[in-house]
mmCIF file of C-alpha atoms in Angstrom:
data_model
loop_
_atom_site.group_PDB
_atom_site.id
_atom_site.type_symbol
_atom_site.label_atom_id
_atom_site.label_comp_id
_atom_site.label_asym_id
_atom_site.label_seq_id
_atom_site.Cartn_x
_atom_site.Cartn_y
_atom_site.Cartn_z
ATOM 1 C CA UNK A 17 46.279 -104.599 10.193
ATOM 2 C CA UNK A 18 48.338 -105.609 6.731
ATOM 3 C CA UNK A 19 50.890 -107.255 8.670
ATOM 4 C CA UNK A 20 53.309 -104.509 6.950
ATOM 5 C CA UNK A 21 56.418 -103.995 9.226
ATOM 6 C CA UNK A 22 59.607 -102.178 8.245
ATOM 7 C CA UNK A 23 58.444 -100.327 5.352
ATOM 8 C CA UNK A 24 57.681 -96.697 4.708
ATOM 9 C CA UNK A 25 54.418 -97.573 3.313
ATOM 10 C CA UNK A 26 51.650 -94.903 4.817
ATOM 11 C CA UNK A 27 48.900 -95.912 1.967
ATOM 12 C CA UNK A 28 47.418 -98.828 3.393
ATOM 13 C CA UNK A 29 48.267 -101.299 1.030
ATOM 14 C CA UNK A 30 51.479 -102.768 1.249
ATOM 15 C CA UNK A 31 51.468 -105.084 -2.077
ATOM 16 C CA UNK A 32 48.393 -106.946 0.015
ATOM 17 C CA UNK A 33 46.329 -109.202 -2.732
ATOM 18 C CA UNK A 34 43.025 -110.646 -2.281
ATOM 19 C CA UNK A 35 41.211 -113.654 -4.866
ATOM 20 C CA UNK A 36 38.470 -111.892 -6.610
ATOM 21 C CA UNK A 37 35.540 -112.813 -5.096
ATOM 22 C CA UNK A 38 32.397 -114.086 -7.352
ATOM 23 C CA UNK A 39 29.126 -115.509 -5.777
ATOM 24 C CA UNK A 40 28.064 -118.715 -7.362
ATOM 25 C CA UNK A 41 24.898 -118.311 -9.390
ATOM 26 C CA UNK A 42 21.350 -118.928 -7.501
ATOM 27 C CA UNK A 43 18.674 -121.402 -8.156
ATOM 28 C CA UNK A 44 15.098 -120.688 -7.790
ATOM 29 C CA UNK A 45 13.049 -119.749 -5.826
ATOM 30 C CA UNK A 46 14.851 -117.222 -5.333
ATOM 31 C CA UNK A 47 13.264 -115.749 -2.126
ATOM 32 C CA UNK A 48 11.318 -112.302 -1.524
ATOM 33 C CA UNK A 49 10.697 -110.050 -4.336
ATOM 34 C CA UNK A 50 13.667 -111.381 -6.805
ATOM 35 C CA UNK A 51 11.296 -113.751 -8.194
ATOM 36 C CA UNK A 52 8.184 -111.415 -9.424
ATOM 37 C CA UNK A 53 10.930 -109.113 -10.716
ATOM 38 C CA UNK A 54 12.521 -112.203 -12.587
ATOM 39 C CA UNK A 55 9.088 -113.287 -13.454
ATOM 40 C CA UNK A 56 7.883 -110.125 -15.005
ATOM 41 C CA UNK A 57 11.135 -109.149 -16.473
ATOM 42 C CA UNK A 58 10.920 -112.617 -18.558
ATOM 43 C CA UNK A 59 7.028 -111.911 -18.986
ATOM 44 C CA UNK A 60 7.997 -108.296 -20.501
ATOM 45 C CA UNK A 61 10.988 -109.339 -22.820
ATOM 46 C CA UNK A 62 8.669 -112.175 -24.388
ATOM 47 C CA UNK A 63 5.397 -109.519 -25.008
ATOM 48 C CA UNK A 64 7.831 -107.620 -27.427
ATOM 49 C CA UNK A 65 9.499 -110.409 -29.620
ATOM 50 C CA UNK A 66 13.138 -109.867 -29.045
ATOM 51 C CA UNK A 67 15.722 -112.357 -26.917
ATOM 52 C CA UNK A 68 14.366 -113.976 -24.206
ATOM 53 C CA UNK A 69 15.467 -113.547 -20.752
ATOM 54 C CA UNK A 70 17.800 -116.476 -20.506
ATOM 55 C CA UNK A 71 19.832 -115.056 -23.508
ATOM 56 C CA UNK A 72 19.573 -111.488 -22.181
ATOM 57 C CA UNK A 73 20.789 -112.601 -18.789
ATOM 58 C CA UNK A 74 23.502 -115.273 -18.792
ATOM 59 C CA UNK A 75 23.227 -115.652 -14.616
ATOM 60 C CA UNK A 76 21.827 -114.461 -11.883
ATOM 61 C CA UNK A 77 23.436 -114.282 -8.495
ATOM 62 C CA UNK A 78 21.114 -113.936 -4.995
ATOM 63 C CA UNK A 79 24.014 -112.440 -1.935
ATOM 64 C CA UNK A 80 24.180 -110.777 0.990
ATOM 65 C CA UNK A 81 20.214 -109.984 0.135
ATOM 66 C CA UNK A 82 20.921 -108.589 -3.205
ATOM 67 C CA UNK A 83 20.273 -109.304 -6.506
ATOM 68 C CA UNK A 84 22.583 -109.073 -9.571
ATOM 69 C CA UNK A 85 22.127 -110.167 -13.030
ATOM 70 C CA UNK A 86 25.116 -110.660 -15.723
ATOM 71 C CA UNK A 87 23.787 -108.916 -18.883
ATOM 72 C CA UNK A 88 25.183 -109.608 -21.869
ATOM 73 C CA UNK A 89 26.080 -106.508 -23.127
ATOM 74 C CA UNK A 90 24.538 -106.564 -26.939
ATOM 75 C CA UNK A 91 20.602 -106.562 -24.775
ATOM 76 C CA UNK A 92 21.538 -104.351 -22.308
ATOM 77 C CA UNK A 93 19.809 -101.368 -23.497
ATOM 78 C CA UNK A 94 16.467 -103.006 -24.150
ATOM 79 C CA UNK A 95 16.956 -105.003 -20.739
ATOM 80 C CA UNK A 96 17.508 -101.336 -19.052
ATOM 81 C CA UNK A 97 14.156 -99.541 -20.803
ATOM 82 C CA UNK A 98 12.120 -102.599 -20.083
ATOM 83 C CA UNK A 99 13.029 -102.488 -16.503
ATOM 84 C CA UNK A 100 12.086 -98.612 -16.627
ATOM 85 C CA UNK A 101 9.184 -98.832 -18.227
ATOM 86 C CA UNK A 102 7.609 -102.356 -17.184
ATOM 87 C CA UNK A 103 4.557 -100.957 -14.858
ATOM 88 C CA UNK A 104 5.409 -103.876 -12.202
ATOM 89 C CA UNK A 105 8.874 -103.561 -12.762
ATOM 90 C CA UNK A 106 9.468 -99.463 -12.732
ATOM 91 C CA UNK A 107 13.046 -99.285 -11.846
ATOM 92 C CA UNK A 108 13.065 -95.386 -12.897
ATOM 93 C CA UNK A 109 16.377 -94.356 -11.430
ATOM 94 C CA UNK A 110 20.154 -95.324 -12.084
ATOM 95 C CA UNK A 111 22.063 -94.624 -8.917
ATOM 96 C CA UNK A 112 25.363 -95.578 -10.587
ATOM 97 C CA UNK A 113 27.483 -96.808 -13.108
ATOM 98 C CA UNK A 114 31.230 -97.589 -11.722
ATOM 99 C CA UNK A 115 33.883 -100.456 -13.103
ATOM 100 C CA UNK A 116 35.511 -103.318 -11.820
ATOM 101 C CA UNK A 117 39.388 -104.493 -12.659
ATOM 102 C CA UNK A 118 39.749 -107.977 -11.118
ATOM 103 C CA UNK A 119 43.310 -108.060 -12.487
ATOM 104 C CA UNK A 120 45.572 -110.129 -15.424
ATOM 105 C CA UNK A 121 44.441 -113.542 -15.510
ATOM 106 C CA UNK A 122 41.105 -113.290 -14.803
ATOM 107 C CA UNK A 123 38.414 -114.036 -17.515
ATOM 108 C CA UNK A 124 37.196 -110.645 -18.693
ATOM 109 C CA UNK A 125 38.365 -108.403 -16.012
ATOM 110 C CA UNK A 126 36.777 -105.133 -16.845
ATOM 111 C CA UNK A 127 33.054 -105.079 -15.015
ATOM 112 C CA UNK A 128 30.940 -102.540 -15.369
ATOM 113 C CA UNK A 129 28.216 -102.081 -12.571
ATOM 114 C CA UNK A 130 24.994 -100.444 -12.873
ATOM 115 C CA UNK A 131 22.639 -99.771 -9.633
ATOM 116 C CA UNK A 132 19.270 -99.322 -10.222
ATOM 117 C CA UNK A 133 16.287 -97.960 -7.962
ATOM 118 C CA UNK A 134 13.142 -98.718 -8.194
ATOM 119 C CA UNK A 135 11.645 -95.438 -5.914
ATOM 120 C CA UNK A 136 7.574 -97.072 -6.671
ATOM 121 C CA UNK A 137 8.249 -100.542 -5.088
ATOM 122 C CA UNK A 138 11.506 -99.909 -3.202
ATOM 123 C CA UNK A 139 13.535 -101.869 -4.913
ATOM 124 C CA UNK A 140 17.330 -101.988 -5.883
ATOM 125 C CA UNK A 141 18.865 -104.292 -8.613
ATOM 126 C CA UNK A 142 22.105 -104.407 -9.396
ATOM 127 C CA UNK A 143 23.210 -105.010 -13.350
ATOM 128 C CA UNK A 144 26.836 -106.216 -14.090
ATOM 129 C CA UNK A 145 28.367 -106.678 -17.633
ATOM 130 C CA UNK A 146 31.636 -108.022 -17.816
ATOM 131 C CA UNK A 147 34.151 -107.443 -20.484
ATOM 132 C CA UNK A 148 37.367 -108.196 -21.818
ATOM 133 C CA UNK A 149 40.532 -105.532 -21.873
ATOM 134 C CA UNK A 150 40.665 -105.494 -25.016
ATOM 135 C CA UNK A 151 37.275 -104.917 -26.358
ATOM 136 C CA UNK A 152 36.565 -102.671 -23.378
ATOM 137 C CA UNK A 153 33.267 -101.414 -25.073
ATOM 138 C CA UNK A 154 29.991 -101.172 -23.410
ATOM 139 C CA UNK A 155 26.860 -99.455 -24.909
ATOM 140 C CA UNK A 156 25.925 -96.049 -23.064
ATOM 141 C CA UNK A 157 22.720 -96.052 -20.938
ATOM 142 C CA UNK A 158 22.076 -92.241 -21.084
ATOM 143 C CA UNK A 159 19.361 -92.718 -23.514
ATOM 144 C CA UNK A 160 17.556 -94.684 -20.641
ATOM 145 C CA UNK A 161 19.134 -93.369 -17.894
ATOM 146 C CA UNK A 162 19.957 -89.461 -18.795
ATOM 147 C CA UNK A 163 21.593 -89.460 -14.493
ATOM 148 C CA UNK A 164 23.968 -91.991 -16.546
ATOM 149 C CA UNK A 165 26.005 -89.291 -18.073
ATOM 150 C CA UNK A 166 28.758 -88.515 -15.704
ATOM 151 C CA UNK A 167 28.668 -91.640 -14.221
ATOM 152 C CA UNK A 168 29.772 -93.359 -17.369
ATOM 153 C CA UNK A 169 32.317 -90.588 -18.255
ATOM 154 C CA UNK A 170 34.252 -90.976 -14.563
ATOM 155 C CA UNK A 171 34.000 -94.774 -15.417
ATOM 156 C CA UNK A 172 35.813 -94.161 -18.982
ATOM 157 C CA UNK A 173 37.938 -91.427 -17.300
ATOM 158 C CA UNK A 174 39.111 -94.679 -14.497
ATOM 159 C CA UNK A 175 39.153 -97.806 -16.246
ATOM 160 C CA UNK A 176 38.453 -97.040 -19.612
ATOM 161 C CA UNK A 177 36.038 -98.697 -20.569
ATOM 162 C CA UNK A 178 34.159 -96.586 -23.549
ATOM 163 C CA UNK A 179 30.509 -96.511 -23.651
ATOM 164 C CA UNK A 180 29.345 -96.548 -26.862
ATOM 165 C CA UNK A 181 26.759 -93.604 -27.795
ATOM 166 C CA UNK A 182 27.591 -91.775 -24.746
ATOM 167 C CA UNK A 183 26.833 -87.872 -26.515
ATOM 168 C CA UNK A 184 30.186 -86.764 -24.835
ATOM 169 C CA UNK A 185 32.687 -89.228 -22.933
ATOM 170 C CA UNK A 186 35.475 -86.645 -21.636
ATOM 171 C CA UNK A 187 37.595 -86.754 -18.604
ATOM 172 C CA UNK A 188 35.565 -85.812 -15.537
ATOM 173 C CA UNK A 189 38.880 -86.076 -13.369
ATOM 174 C CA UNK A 190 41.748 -86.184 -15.321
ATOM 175 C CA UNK A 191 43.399 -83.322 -17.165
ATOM 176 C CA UNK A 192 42.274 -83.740 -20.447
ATOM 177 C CA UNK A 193 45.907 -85.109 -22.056
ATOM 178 C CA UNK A 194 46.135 -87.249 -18.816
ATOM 179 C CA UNK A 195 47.450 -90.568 -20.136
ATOM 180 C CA UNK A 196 46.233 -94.016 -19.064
ATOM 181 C CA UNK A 197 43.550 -94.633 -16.607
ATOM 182 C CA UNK A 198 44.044 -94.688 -12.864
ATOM 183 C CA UNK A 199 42.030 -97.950 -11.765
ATOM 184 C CA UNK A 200 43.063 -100.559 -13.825
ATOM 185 C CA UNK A 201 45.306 -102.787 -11.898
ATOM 186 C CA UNK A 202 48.504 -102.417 -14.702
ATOM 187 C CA UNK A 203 48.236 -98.560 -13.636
ATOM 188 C CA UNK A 204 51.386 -97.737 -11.467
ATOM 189 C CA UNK A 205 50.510 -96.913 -8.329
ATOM 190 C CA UNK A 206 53.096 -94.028 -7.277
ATOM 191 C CA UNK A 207 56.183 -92.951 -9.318
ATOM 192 C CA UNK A 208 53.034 -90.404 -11.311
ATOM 193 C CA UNK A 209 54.925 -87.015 -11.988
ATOM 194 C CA UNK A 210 52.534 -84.605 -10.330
ATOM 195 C CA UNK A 211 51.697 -81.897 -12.872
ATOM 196 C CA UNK A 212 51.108 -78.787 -11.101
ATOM 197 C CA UNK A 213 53.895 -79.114 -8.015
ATOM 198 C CA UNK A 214 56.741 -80.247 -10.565
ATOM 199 C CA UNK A 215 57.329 -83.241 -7.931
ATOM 200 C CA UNK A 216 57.141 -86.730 -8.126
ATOM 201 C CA UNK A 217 55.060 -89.443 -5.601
ATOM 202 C CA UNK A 218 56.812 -92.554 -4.932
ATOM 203 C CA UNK A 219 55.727 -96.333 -5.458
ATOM 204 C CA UNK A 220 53.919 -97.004 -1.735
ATOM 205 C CA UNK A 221 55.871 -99.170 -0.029
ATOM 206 C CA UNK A 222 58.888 -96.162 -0.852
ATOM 207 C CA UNK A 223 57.446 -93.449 1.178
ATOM 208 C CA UNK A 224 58.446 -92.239 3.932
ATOM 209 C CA UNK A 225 56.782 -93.465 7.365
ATOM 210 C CA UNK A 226 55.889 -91.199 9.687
ATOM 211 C CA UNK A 227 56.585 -92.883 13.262
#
């Protein structure tokens, strides 16, 4: 299905590349619910004097019949506990945190996700803050979101990125002297000396097939 022929690659990839692929930003109305949540998030960021919405969220994208907003990271902690707390908002659970690496050239490449749940209305909203390499730094949502905990440290542990005020980012997967993190896109993908089998796994497309 990669068009790979020849080759002892058995991993699936095969050097295949795709474009990065980013929705263009929606217009209102919206449609459904994502305007009363867009209408009472601005509602509830206005009641308590900080940044408005349109500074706290720099776009909004409406896709596949989701909703994510691009957060700019310095209000994403106040964004997060208004969206808790907001009685007609009540997103009380964070499903996940993960990251994104869209690869050199692209315009802050680092993303990280966060997927909330609201379990009162039945809801999901998806936050996204994006982030250049090298000022990977994101502030923790633990304090908000105590389920964010592990989610943010196998994030850091991956790509990372460090989430600042996390009470304990350590590797979740790596050995703890493990250097480098496995998902960027400049992290080789074979060739890693395998610690505990004193062996080595080759680069992908050097393995041996096995037809």
């Amino acid at each position: 299905m990669f068009g790979i022929a020849g080759s002892g690659d058995t991993s699936g990839f095969g050097g295949l590349r795709l474009p990065a692929y980013a929705p263009a930003p929606a217009e209102r109305p919206y449609g459904g619910w994502f305007d009363e949540v867009a209408d009472e998030a601005t509602a509830a960021l206005a009641d308590d004097g900080g940044a408005d919405f349109d500074t706290c969220v720099h776009q909004v994208t409406v896709d596949r019949g989701e909703m994510t907003w691009y957060v700019d990271r310095e209000h994403l902690v106040r964004l997060a506990r208004t969206l808790r707390d907001d009685p007609a908002l009540r997103f009380e659970f964070c499903s996940g945190i993960s990251g994104v690496d869209y690869g050199e050239g692209v315009p802050q490449q680092l993303h990280v996700v966060a997927q909330l749940l609201s379990m009162t209305y039945r809801r999901r909203l998806r936050l996204e803050i994006a982030l250049e390499l090298d000022d990977a730094h994101c502030p923790s949502l633990v304090e908000v979101f105590p389920t964010a905990d592990w989610h943010e440290r196998e994030t850091w542990d991956m790509f990372g990125i460090v989430f600042d005020g996390h009470p304990s980012l350590t590797r979740i997967l790596m050995p703890d002297d493990w250097n480098g993190h496995p998902q960027l896109k400049s992290y080789p993908l074979g060739g890693i000396p395998v610690e505990y089998h004193d062996a080595e796994i080759p680069p992908p497309d050097q393995r041996r097939a096995y037809t």
